[in-house]
Amino acid sequence: MNDAFFQEYWWFLVSLLGALFVFLMFVQGGQTLVWALGRTEQQRRMLLLATGRKWEITFTTLVTFGGAFFASFPLFYSTSFGGAYWVWMLILLCFVIQAVSYEFQMKRSNVLGTGVYRSFLLLNGVLGPLLVGTAVGTLFFGAEFIIDKQAIVLPGEPPVISRWATPWHGLEAVLDIRNVLLGLAVLMLSRCLAHLYFLNRIEDVEVRSRSLRLLPWEIVLFLVFFLSFIGFWVTADGYVVGQGGSIAVEPMRHLHDLLAMPEVLVMLVFGVLLVLTGLLMPLLKGGCRSGIWSAGLGTVLTVLALLLSIGWHGGVYYPSLADPPSSLTLSNSCSSEYTLKVMSAVSLLIPFVLAYIIWAWRALEKSPIQLSEVDQSH
Amino acid sequence: MEPIDTSLIDWSRAQFALTAMYHWVFVPLTLGLGLIMCLMETVYVRTGKEFWKTATQFWMKLFGINFAMGVATGIILEFEFGTNWSNYSWFVGDIFGAPLAVEGIVAFFLEATFIALMFFGWEKLGRKTHLLSTWMTVLGATFSAWWILVANSWMQYPVGMEFNPETVRSEMVSFAAVALSPVAVTKFLHTVTSSWVLGAVFVVGVSAWYLLRGRHTDFAHASIRVAAIFGLIASLLTAATGHQSGVDIARHQPMKLAAAEGLYEGGQGVGLVGLGILKPGIDWSNPSEDPFLWKLEIPCGLSILATNSPEGYVPGIKNILEGGYVGEDGLPELSAEKKMEMGGRAIEALAASQAGKNEQAVRILRENFPYFGYGYLKSPAELVPPVVPTFYSFRVMVILGGYFIALFAGLLLVGKRIGRWKPVLLAVLLSIPLAYLASEAGWIVAEVGRQPWAIQGLLPNCAAVSKLSACSVQTTFWIFSALFTTLLLAELCIMVRAISDGPDKESA
């Protein structure tokens, strides 16, 4: 097992965490559906109780994703977070307000009132997936950064290795429609998954029928945004790393990468099919409860394949639009082999972690949530 | 080298300090109250008495309100290393990122998974399984503290690393040295035991309020008993680990100790300033007069604290800047100017090594690397941390630490008779803010006292910060200030209301 193995292994783990996070954002999607599906206060509380039991796992996955990225690819962490300052700060603010809202919304003397905390949840539900998707879009289509390791020793320069080439510090990403398409696709996917989650967890005829009525429209919108993103992506020019680290532009580079990694291509196609199957199951089988499992697995496989396709195979996973030679690859941005090896040993705990999460979920979710449970809830 | 805008550094420091201090309002209560809650639930499972279940559920409700704010403020801290200290993130990301990743994998998921079982599982799980969930939640929070304190300790005492001139960063060479650094072990023990103290003070304070109002007296007496025993043990452990922490600081961060003591000129048999008032406006890098207006000193106290010997040598600010005294390694310490010269040489050698393969440059770099960070400084005066906040915070922390020992011992001695003495009950209630004050003061000593370093000796703040406009950071600083203050206010109101409702079953 050489250096390249550990780099690819950690890119896999970071991608897996990212993929799990996208799946778990059904919590955010659910927060945007509370008013559409719940017409009475009891129904809204029931919906929030369902997402309220899961929000912390989504949140923790995001934090672990950040920690894992920091530890394994610190140059990405320092470049993207330090440069695209405003985008990341907005994302963080979205999650800060979510963290308190579940606990505080129904408490007496909560100062701001239930409505404000629920608005926070709505804001988190819309902006969270949208901004995360838009920010991740820059991994596929590039960002405005420059890296110069000599800056740390150059006279006349501030000793900062990476800097952003625009004064907008990440906000310019929204001017690229391709990034926004990914953001919208993630938002609509989170809402579709939330419908499936509610159909699985909620035992209320009205809520379920409203969900089944809305779901087809959400699926159509998701597919429009997702397929547009895929279309732009596979036909876009991409960077190729040449001899000595030089960068050249190659038309339809991403499509070539996918074809060069048939296992990733198969995973992508299989993942998309599973998502579609899961989304259509309740529509075709009269409110079937198990669509979330198929669509959830499909989401994880799809996102994982997309992220693997840009990182593996020696590719550029974070293209610099301002200075192409600054673009990030696994090898020029990773931690040392020693650190990656040590953390790989720690990563062997992940199956154990997954096992107790599954056990805990099963213990808590033995039966669907009913209206009567709302009054007993914490 | 063009200096980076100092207002950017100041605002970046201010933002990190703000978020860290807000975060630390909530974390110690999570750790301390969590353990008390575990103990009470254990009693419930062992005895089967509903009284203890009600007590556990009451404290758990307060735990939940507090926990949410800890989570909300914590996420910012992790990402701020990237957003505001990007150069730092690259320079030491190879080492510093690892504890954060391990924290996520090992601790956060444990906490996040079992907390859902703990809150929602009373009716769905067996007693023992629920108890396990409660313990796992608190264990997860404590593991989390371990890894974040490993990361923090590494910044104070960088070990288990080597600088790699090719990648222009420090790289880990021993995970064990990082994870089990003696400074990290002491810091963890001191921080966690002091959090237990805060949790215990919170419980006795709230219980005292019930006794003052004549409500839930059985519950209050039982809670005081559990928390006072727990608090007394924790506060004695805090004192012991605090002493070891002082020894560590004397060894590895003598400037911090000098600042905490307001010690300009050191020597042998140095006294510990128990109480003192500093003269305002003193230039601590070169004071022209005695910096104290008044002080009450314990003879040889500082020498004992720092070296475990009444005759031990403790350097002051002047000695550290001028060098010449015998250091921990038995060699004469270099002066600040010499260290800055060697740091400058290390940076020049790094530039030469980057320009081409140059073995001599790499050799010079390695020889001078221990002082690499000094090369970014402009004058020795920059090495002196803000003395006034460090000095007073140290006194606040230590004096209140002593007060809490007396408080818990007193509560145990008087037992249920305390219910008769209203002024004492009021004093116990008012001890709650004092516990927070002591806790924050401890972090001020630890963090303000190590300025100007992001990483001790290797990277000053001016070389660690992200290249942003000061205005951007100023804007986010005020956004976070407003948001966190509002949420803190909301949390306090909810907490007060929940306490006012009392430990009846409905509200639990």
PDB file of N, CA, C and O in Angstrom, chain B residues 246-270:
ATOM      1  N   GLY B 246       0.463  24.132  36.025  1.00  0.00           N
ATOM      2  CA  GLY B 246       1.422  25.204  36.298  1.00  0.00           C
ATOM      3  C   GLY B 246       2.850  24.744  36.027  1.00  0.00           C
ATOM      4  O   GLY B 246       3.663  25.481  35.451  1.00  0.00           O
ATOM      5  N   VAL B 247       3.156  23.524  36.425  1.00  0.00           N
ATOM      6  CA  VAL B 247       4.500  22.974  36.181  1.00  0.00           C
ATOM      7  C   VAL B 247       4.755  22.880  34.665  1.00  0.00           C
ATOM      8  O   VAL B 247       5.835  23.243  34.171  1.00  0.00           O
ATOM      9  N   ASP B 248       3.751  22.404  33.926  1.00  0.00           N
ATOM     10  CA  ASP B 248       3.887  22.300  32.462  1.00  0.00           C
ATOM     11  C   ASP B 248       4.133  23.666  31.830  1.00  0.00           C
ATOM     12  O   ASP B 248       4.981  23.820  30.940  1.00  0.00           O
ATOM     13  N   ILE B 249       3.377  24.657  32.289  1.00  0.00           N
ATOM     14  CA  ILE B 249       3.526  26.004  31.715  1.00  0.00           C
ATOM     15  C   ILE B 249       4.927  26.542  32.016  1.00  0.00           C
ATOM     16  O   ILE B 249       5.578  27.133  31.159  1.00  0.00           O
ATOM     17  N   ALA B 250       5.374  26.315  33.240  1.00  0.00           N
ATOM     18  CA  ALA B 250       6.717  26.793  33.595  1.00  0.00           C
ATOM     19  C   ALA B 250       7.772  26.171  32.687  1.00  0.00           C
ATOM     20  O   ALA B 250       8.732  26.823  32.283  1.00  0.00           O
ATOM     21  N   ARG B 251       7.584  24.912  32.334  1.00  0.00           N
ATOM     22  CA  ARG B 251       8.559  24.224  31.496  1.00  0.00           C
ATOM     23  C   ARG B 251       8.493  24.664  30.040  1.00  0.00           C
ATOM     24  O   ARG B 251       9.511  24.876  29.402  1.00  0.00           O
ATOM     25  N   HIS B 252       7.266  24.748  29.525  1.00  0.00           N
ATOM     26  CA  HIS B 252       7.131  24.907  28.073  1.00  0.00           C
ATOM     27  C   HIS B 252       6.690  26.288  27.629  1.00  0.00           C
ATOM     28  O   HIS B 252       6.871  26.640  26.471  1.00  0.00           O
ATOM     29  N   GLN B 253       6.078  27.056  28.517  1.00  0.00           N
ATOM     30  CA  GLN B 253       5.605  28.401  28.139  1.00  0.00           C
ATOM     31  C   GLN B 253       5.922  29.389  29.266  1.00  0.00           C
ATOM     32  O   GLN B 253       5.012  29.960  29.881  1.00  0.00           O
ATOM     33  N   PRO B 254       7.230  29.582  29.544  1.00  0.00           N
ATOM     34  CA  PRO B 254       7.579  30.431  30.702  1.00  0.00           C
ATOM     35  C   PRO B 254       7.046  31.855  30.585  1.00  0.00           C
ATOM     36  O   PRO B 254       6.749  32.479  31.602  1.00  0.00           O
ATOM     37  N   MET B 255       6.887  32.341  29.340  1.00  0.00           N
ATOM     38  CA  MET B 255       6.376  33.715  29.189  1.00  0.00           C
ATOM     39  C   MET B 255       4.931  33.805  29.694  1.00  0.00           C
ATOM     40  O   MET B 255       4.518  34.810  30.267  1.00  0.00           O
ATOM     41  N   LYS B 256       4.164  32.735  29.469  1.00  0.00           N
ATOM     42  CA  LYS B 256       2.774  32.737  29.945  1.00  0.00           C
ATOM     43  C   LYS B 256       2.748  32.802  31.478  1.00  0.00           C
ATOM     44  O   LYS B 256       1.962  33.551  32.066  1.00  0.00           O
ATOM     45  N   LEU B 257       3.625  32.033  32.097  1.00  0.00           N
ATOM     46  CA  LEU B 257       3.659  32.030  33.563  1.00  0.00           C
ATOM     47  C   LEU B 257       4.073  33.402  34.087  1.00  0.00           C
ATOM     48  O   LEU B 257       3.482  33.914  35.049  1.00  0.00           O
ATOM     49  N   ALA B 258       5.081  33.997  33.414  1.00  0.00           N
ATOM     50  CA  ALA B 258       5.546  35.314  33.844  1.00  0.00           C
ATOM     51  C   ALA B 258       4.413  36.335  33.725  1.00  0.00           C
ATOM     52  O   ALA B 258       4.226  37.187  34.597  1.00  0.00           O
ATOM     53  N   ALA B 259       3.639  36.239  32.631  1.00  0.00           N
ATOM     54  CA  ALA B 259       2.525  37.174  32.440  1.00  0.00           C
ATOM     55  C   ALA B 259       1.443  36.938  33.496  1.00  0.00           C
ATOM     56  O   ALA B 259       0.878  37.882  34.052  1.00  0.00           O
ATOM     57  N   ALA B 260       1.163  35.658  33.763  1.00  0.00           N
ATOM     58  CA  ALA B 260       0.112  35.332  34.737  1.00  0.00           C
ATOM     59  C   ALA B 260       0.480  35.832  36.130  1.00  0.00           C
ATOM     60  O   ALA B 260      -0.390  36.092  36.961  1.00  0.00           O
ATOM     61  N   GLU B 261       1.786  35.959  36.403  1.00  0.00           N
ATOM     62  CA  GLU B 261       2.251  36.404  37.714  1.00  0.00           C
ATOM     63  C   GLU B 261       2.641  37.877  37.746  1.00  0.00           C
ATOM     64  O   GLU B 261       2.983  38.405  38.792  1.00  0.00           O
ATOM     65  N   GLY B 262       2.622  38.525  36.568  1.00  0.00           N
ATOM     66  CA  GLY B 262       3.113  39.904  36.509  1.00  0.00           C
ATOM     67  C   GLY B 262       4.567  39.962  36.950  1.00  0.00           C
ATOM     68  O   GLY B 262       5.005  40.884  37.627  1.00  0.00           O
ATOM     69  N   LEU B 263       5.329  38.940  36.560  1.00  0.00           N
ATOM     70  CA  LEU B 263       6.722  38.811  37.015  1.00  0.00           C
ATOM     71  C   LEU B 263       7.664  39.382  35.955  1.00  0.00           C
ATOM     72  O   LEU B 263       7.909  38.744  34.935  1.00  0.00           O
ATOM     73  N   TYR B 264       8.199  40.574  36.222  1.00  0.00           N
ATOM     74  CA  TYR B 264       9.111  41.145  35.226  1.00  0.00           C
ATOM     75  C   TYR B 264      10.514  40.603  35.409  1.00  0.00           C
ATOM     76  O   TYR B 264      11.155  40.180  34.459  1.00  0.00           O
ATOM     77  N   GLU B 265      10.998  40.601  36.624  1.00  0.00           N
ATOM     78  CA  GLU B 265      12.331  40.057  36.881  1.00  0.00           C
ATOM     79  C   GLU B 265      12.210  38.826  37.758  1.00  0.00           C
ATOM     80  O   GLU B 265      11.681  38.899  38.869  1.00  0.00           O
ATOM     81  N   GLY B 266      12.681  37.715  37.245  1.00  0.00           N
ATOM     82  CA  GLY B 266      12.564  36.475  37.995  1.00  0.00           C
ATOM     83  C   GLY B 266      13.742  36.228  38.905  1.00  0.00           C
ATOM     84  O   GLY B 266      14.505  37.137  39.215  1.00  0.00           O
ATOM     85  N   GLY B 267      13.901  34.991  39.333  1.00  0.00           N
ATOM     86  CA  GLY B 267      15.014  34.639  40.199  1.00  0.00           C
ATOM     87  C   GLY B 267      14.728  33.332  40.902  1.00  0.00           C
ATOM     88  O   GLY B 267      13.834  32.575  40.492  1.00  0.00           O
ATOM     89  N   GLN B 268      15.468  33.106  41.995  1.00  0.00           N
ATOM     90  CA  GLN B 268      15.240  31.892  42.796  1.00  0.00           C
ATOM     91  C   GLN B 268      14.345  32.238  43.983  1.00  0.00           C
ATOM     92  O   GLN B 268      14.360  33.367  44.468  1.00  0.00           O
ATOM     93  N   GLY B 269      13.589  31.260  44.423  1.00  0.00           N
ATOM     94  CA  GLY B 269      12.716  31.480  45.582  1.00  0.00           C
ATOM     95  C   GLY B 269      11.706  32.593  45.341  1.00  0.00           C
ATOM     96  O   GLY B 269      11.494  33.449  46.188  1.00  0.00           O
ATOM     97  N   VAL B 270      11.075  32.570  44.171  1.00  0.00           N
ATOM     98  CA  VAL B 270      10.141  33.651  43.817  1.00  0.00           C
ATOM     99  C   VAL B 270       8.788  33.421  44.492  1.00  0.00           C
ATOM    100  O   VAL B 270       8.286  32.301  44.528  1.00  0.00           O
TER     101      VAL B 270
END
